[in-house]
XYZ file of C-alpha atoms in Angstrom:
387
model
C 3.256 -24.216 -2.764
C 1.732 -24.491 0.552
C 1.030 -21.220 2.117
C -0.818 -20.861 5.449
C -0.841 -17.981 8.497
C 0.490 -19.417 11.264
C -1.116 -19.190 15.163
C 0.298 -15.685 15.750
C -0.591 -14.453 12.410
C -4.036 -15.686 12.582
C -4.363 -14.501 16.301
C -3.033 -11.030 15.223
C -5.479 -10.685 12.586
C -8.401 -11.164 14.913
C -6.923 -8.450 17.411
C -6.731 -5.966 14.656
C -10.423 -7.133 13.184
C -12.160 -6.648 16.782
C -10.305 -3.411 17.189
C -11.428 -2.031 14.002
C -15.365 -3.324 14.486
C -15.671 -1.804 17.888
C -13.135 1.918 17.467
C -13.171 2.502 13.595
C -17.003 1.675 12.417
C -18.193 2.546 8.817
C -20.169 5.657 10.224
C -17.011 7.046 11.998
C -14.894 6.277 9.089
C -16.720 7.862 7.408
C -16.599 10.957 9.941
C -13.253 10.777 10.313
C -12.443 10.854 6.143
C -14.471 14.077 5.564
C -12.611 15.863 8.318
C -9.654 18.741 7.077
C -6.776 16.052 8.308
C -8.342 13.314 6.511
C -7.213 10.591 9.136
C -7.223 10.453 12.905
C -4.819 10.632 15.289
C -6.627 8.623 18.002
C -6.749 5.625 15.348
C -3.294 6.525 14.847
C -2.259 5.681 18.418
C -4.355 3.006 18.626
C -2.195 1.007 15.860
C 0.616 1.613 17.216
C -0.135 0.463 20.348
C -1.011 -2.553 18.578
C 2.722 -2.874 17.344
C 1.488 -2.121 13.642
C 3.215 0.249 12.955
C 6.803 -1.350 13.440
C 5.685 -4.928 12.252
C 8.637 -4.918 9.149
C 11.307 -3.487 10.997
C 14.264 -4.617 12.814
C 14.525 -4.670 16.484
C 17.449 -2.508 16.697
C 15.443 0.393 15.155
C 12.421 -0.428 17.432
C 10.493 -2.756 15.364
C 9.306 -6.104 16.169
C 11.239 -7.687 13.200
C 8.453 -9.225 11.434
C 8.251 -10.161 7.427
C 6.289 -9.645 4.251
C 3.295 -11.893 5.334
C 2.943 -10.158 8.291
C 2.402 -7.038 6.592
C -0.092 -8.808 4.277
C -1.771 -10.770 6.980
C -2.809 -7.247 8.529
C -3.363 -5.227 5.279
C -5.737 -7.501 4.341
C -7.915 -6.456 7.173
C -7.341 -3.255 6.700
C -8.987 -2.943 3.081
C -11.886 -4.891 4.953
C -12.506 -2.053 6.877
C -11.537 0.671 4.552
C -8.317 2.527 6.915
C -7.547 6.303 5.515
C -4.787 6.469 8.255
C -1.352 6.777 6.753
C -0.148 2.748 7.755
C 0.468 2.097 3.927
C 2.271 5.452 3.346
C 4.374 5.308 5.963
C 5.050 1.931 7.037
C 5.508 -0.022 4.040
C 6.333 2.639 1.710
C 8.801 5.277 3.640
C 9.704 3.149 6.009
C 10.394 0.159 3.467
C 13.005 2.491 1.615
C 14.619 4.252 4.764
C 15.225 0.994 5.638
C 17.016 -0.160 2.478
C 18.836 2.633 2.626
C 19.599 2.516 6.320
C 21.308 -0.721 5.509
C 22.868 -2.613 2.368
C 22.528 -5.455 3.067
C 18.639 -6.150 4.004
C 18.368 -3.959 0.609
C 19.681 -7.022 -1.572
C 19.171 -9.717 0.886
C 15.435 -10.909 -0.545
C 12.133 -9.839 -0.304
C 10.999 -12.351 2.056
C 14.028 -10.730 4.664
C 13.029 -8.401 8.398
C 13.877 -5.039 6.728
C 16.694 -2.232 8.834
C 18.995 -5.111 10.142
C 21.911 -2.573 11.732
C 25.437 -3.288 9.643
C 28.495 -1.765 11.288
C 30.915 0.830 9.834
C 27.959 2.320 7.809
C 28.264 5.622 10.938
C 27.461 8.005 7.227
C 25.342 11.432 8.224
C 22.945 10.148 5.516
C 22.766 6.432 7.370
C 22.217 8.117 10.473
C 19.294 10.522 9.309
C 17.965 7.496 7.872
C 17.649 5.323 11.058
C 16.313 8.196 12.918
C 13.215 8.744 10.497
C 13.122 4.567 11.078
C 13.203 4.561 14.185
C 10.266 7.457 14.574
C 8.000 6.260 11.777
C 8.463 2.580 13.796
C 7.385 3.991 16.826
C 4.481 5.647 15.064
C 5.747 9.560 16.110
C 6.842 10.516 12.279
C 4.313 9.831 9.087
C 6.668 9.007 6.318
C 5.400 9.253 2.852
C 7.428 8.556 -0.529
C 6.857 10.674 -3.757
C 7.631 8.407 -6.992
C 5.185 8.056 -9.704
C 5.286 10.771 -12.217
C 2.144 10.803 -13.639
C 3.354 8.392 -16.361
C 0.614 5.322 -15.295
C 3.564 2.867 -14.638
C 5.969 2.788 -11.743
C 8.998 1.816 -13.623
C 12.061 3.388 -11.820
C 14.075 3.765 -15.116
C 11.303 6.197 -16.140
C 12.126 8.846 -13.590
C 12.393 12.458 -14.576
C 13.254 14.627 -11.241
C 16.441 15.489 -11.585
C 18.995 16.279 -8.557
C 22.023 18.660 -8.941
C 24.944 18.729 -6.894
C 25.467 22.032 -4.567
C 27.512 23.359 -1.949
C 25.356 22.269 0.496
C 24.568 19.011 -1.253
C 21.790 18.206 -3.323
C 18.661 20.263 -4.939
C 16.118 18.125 -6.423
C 13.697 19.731 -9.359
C 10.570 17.889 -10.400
C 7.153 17.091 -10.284
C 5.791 13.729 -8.017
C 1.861 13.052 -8.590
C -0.712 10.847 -6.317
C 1.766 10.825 -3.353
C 0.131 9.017 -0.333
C -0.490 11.604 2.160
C 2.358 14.173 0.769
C 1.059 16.613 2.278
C 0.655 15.700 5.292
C 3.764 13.691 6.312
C 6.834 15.127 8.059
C 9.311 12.085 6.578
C 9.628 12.795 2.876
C 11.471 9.843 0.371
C 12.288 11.105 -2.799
C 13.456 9.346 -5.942
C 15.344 11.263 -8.669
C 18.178 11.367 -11.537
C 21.453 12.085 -10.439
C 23.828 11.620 -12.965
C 22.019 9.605 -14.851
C 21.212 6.537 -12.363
C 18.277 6.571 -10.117
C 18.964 7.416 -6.422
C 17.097 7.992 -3.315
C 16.464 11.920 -1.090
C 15.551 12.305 1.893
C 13.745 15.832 1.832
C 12.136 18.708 3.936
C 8.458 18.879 3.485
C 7.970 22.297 3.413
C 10.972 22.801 0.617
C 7.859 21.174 -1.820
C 4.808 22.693 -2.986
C 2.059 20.531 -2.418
C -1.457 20.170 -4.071
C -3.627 18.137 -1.843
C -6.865 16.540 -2.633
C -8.254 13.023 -1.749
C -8.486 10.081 -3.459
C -11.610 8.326 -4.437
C -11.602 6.114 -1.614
C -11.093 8.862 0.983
C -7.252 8.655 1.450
C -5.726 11.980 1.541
C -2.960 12.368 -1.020
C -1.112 15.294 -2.473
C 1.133 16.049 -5.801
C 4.223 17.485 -5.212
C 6.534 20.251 -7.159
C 10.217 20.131 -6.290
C 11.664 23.420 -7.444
C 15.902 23.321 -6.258
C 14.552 21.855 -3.153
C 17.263 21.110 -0.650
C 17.614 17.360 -0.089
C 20.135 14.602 2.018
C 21.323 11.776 -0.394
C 20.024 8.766 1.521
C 21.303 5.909 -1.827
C 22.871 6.449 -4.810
C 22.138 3.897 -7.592
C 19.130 3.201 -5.820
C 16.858 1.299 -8.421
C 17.696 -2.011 -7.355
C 16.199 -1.124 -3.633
C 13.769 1.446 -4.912
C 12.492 -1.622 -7.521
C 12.569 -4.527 -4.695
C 10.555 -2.141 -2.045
C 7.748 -1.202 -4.781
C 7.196 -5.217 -5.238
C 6.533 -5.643 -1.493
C 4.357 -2.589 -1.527
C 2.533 -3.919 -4.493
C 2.064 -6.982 -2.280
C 0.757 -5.235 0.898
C -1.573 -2.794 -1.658
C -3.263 -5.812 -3.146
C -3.713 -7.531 0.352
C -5.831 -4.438 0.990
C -7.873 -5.005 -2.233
C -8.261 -8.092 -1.255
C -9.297 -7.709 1.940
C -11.829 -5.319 0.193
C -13.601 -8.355 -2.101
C -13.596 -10.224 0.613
C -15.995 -7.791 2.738
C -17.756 -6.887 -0.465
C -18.740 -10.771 -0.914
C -19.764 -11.140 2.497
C -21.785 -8.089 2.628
C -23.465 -9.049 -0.382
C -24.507 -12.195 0.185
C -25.986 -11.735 3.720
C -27.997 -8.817 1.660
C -29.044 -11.045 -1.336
C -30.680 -13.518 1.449
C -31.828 -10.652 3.644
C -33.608 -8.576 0.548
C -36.928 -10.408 -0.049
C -38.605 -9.588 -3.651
C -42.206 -11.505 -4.382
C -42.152 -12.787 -1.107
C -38.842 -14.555 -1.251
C -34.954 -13.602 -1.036
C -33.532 -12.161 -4.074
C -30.138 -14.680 -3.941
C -32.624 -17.646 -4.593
C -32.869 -16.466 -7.509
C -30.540 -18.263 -10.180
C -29.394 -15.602 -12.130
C -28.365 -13.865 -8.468
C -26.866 -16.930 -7.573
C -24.889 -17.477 -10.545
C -23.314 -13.850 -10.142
C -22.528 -14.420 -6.775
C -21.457 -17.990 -7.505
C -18.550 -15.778 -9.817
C -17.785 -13.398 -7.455
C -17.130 -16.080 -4.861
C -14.672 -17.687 -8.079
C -12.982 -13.692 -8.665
C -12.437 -13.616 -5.033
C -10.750 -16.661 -4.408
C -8.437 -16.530 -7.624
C -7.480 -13.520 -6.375
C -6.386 -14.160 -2.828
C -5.360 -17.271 -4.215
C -2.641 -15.511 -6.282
C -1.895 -13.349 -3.564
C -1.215 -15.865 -1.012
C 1.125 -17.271 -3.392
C 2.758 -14.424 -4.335
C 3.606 -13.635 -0.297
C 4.715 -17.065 0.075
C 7.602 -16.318 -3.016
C 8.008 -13.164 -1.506
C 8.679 -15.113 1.600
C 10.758 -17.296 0.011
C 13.157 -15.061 -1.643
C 11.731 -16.229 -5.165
C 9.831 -13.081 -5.995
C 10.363 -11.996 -9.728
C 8.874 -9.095 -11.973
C 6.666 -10.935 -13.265
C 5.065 -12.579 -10.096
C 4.392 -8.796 -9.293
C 2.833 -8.197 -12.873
C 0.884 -11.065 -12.220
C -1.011 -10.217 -9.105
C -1.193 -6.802 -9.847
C -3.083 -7.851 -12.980
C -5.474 -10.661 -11.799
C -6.348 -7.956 -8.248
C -6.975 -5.235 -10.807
C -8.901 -6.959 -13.221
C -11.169 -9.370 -10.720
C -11.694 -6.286 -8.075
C -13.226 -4.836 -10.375
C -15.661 -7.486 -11.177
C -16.484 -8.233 -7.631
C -17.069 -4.830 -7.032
C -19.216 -4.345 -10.007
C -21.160 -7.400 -9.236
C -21.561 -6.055 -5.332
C -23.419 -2.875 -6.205
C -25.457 -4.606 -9.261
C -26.798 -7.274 -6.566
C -27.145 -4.184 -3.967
C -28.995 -2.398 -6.779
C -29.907 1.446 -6.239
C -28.384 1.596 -2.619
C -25.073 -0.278 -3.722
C -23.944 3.596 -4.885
C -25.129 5.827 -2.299
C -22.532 7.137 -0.037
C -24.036 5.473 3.552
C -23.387 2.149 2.484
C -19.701 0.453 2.517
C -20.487 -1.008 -0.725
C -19.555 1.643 -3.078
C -16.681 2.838 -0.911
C -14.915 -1.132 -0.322
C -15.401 -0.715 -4.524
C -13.688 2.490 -5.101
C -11.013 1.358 -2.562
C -10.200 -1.354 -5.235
C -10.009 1.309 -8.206
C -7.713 3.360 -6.221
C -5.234 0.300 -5.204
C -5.361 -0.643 -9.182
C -4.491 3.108 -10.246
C -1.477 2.830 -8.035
C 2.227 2.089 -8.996
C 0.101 0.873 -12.426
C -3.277 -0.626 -13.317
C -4.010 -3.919 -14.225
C -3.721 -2.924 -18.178
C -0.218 -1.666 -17.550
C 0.930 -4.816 -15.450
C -0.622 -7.161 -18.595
C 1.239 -5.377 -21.352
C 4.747 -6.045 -18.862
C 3.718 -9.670 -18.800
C 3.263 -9.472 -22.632
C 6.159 -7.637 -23.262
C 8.256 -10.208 -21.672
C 6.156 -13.016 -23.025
C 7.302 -12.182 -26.899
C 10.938 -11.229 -25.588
């Protein structure tokens, strides 16, 4: 399968590169990370003045009605240059489901499909709060964030513990949600939970949670989240179908940032292992040095490689389970080798906090720990496998 970014794509990506190089360097990243919010606001503006922020969404709830490999054409730039703003949180995660929910039919339409397409005669309260966190996370003014995983080290929807009750009022949710991307933080909360058995999808107040923030190794801020009766707006009711499509394309757009990642670590590393002279020559002469970056070249390629083709059946409405398990896998497992390799090479300096090297590496961990780790994703593929 042929898979290339077309002129727009590839004219996009170098908007959002030269942006990044001359407003978000590492040292201001860096800045910017250890501060109490974690993310800035300026930044903020600044992609969504570049139309980032509403790339999936339809243009009747003020997006530009863009597709999967535009969100992977970006995010893949944005692991280059290690963003702690809130894009994947609330863009592709939130927004992704508020969109599915918003409307039926771009929920079972395919993956490859421009996400919120309006469908009349769907005028439902819970439709309507739906659009209206779209439309505000599209134009960048709301952060949406989703609270799933459990704590369990898979993503599997049928897992799901939180429970929801029925009450005057409507619906009370009870539950724990760990590693939410920036929980605490965001002012659109998605919420999945049992209610009456089958998976569904909340929309729910903030504040009604109790949130325990910290950040995550590579400097996003995240939060876990207790749910105790917490008031909440059914936004889908047997939801896992929508809830299990929208985790694939995140999965997708989450290993386009670890990608992006190897990518930068490769490049780094190399211009250092023929900038670092050692007995009067560079150190990447050497053959053992060139042989290990010789591999990581290999890990890096196999691994965009698979991602490129995984966007393109994404694209193509061909996307299965196992195409997920698949790249998940490979970017988990060969990540982790570049990154390794990168701070070998780099020696002594490769783990010391001014250098991107160590950070582009823990970026990768923290993609692989999310929605399930490479081990996780292989023992899918092998369940399947054996039948």
């Amino acid at each position: 399968m042929d898979f290339t970014f077309t002129a727009e794509q590839n004219e996009l990506r170098s908007t959002v590169t030269r942006a990044l190089k001359r407003e978000y360097p590492f040292e201001k990243r860096q800045a910017i990370v250890a501060s109490a919010a974690g993310w800035s606001p300026d930044i903020w503006q600044r992609l969504v003045e570049l139309g980032l922020t509403a790339i999936p969404f339809a243009e009747d709830a003020g997006g530009l009605g863009g597709s999967i490999v535009d969100l992977v054409a970006v995010a893949e730039i944005f692991g280059a240059h290690l963003l702690a703003e809130p894009w994947t949180a609330s863009v592709v995660l939130a927004g992704g489901l508020l969109a599915g929910a918003a409307d039926t039919t771009a929920a079972t339409a395919g993956s490859g499909d421009t996400i919120g397409t309006a469908t009349s005669g769907t005028g439902t309260s819970a439709t309507a709060a739906a659009r209206a966190c779209l439309e505000r996370i599209a134009a960048g003014e709301s952060i949406g964030a989703l609270a799933h995983e459990e704590g369990r080290g898979t993503p599997d929807p049928s897992l799901i513990a939180t429970r929801a009750e029925r009450t005057d009022g409507g619906h009370a949710l009870t539950g724990d949600k760990r590693m939410v991307l920036h929980g605490a933080g965001a002012d659109v909360l998605v919420v999945t939970a049992r209610l009456d058995g089958e998976l569904a999808l909340f929309l729910v107040d903030p504040v009604a949670a109790t949130a325990t923030p910290f950040t995550t190794i590579d400097g996003r801020s995240a939060a876990h989240l207790r749910f105790d009766e917490a008031p909440a707006t059914l936004l889908a009711a047997e939801a896992e179908p929508l809830v299990r499509e929208a985790l694939d394309r995140a999965i997708v757009v989450l290993s386009a940032e670890a990608v992006g990642a190897m990518g930068e670590l490769l490049r780094r590393t190399s211009e250092y292992a023929f900038t670092r002279e050692q007995f009067g020559v560079p150190i990447g002469t050497q053959q053992a040095l060139g042989h290990r970056l010789a591999d990581m070249k290999i890990a890096y390629l196999k691994a965009r490689a698979t991602l490129l083709h995984t966007t393109a059946l994404a694209e193509a409405h061909r996307l299965s389970a196992g195409d997920v398990a698949v790249l998940k896998a490979q970017v988990g497992r060969l990540g982790r080798e570049v990154g390794e390799s990168a701070i070998q090479i780099h020696g002594g300096v490769g783990m010391t906090d001014e250098l991107p090297v160590g950070h582009l590496h823990k970026r990768i961990l923290a993609v692989d720990a999310l929605f399930g780790q490479a081990d996780h994703h292989l023992r899918v593929l092998g369940a399947a496998a054996v039948g």
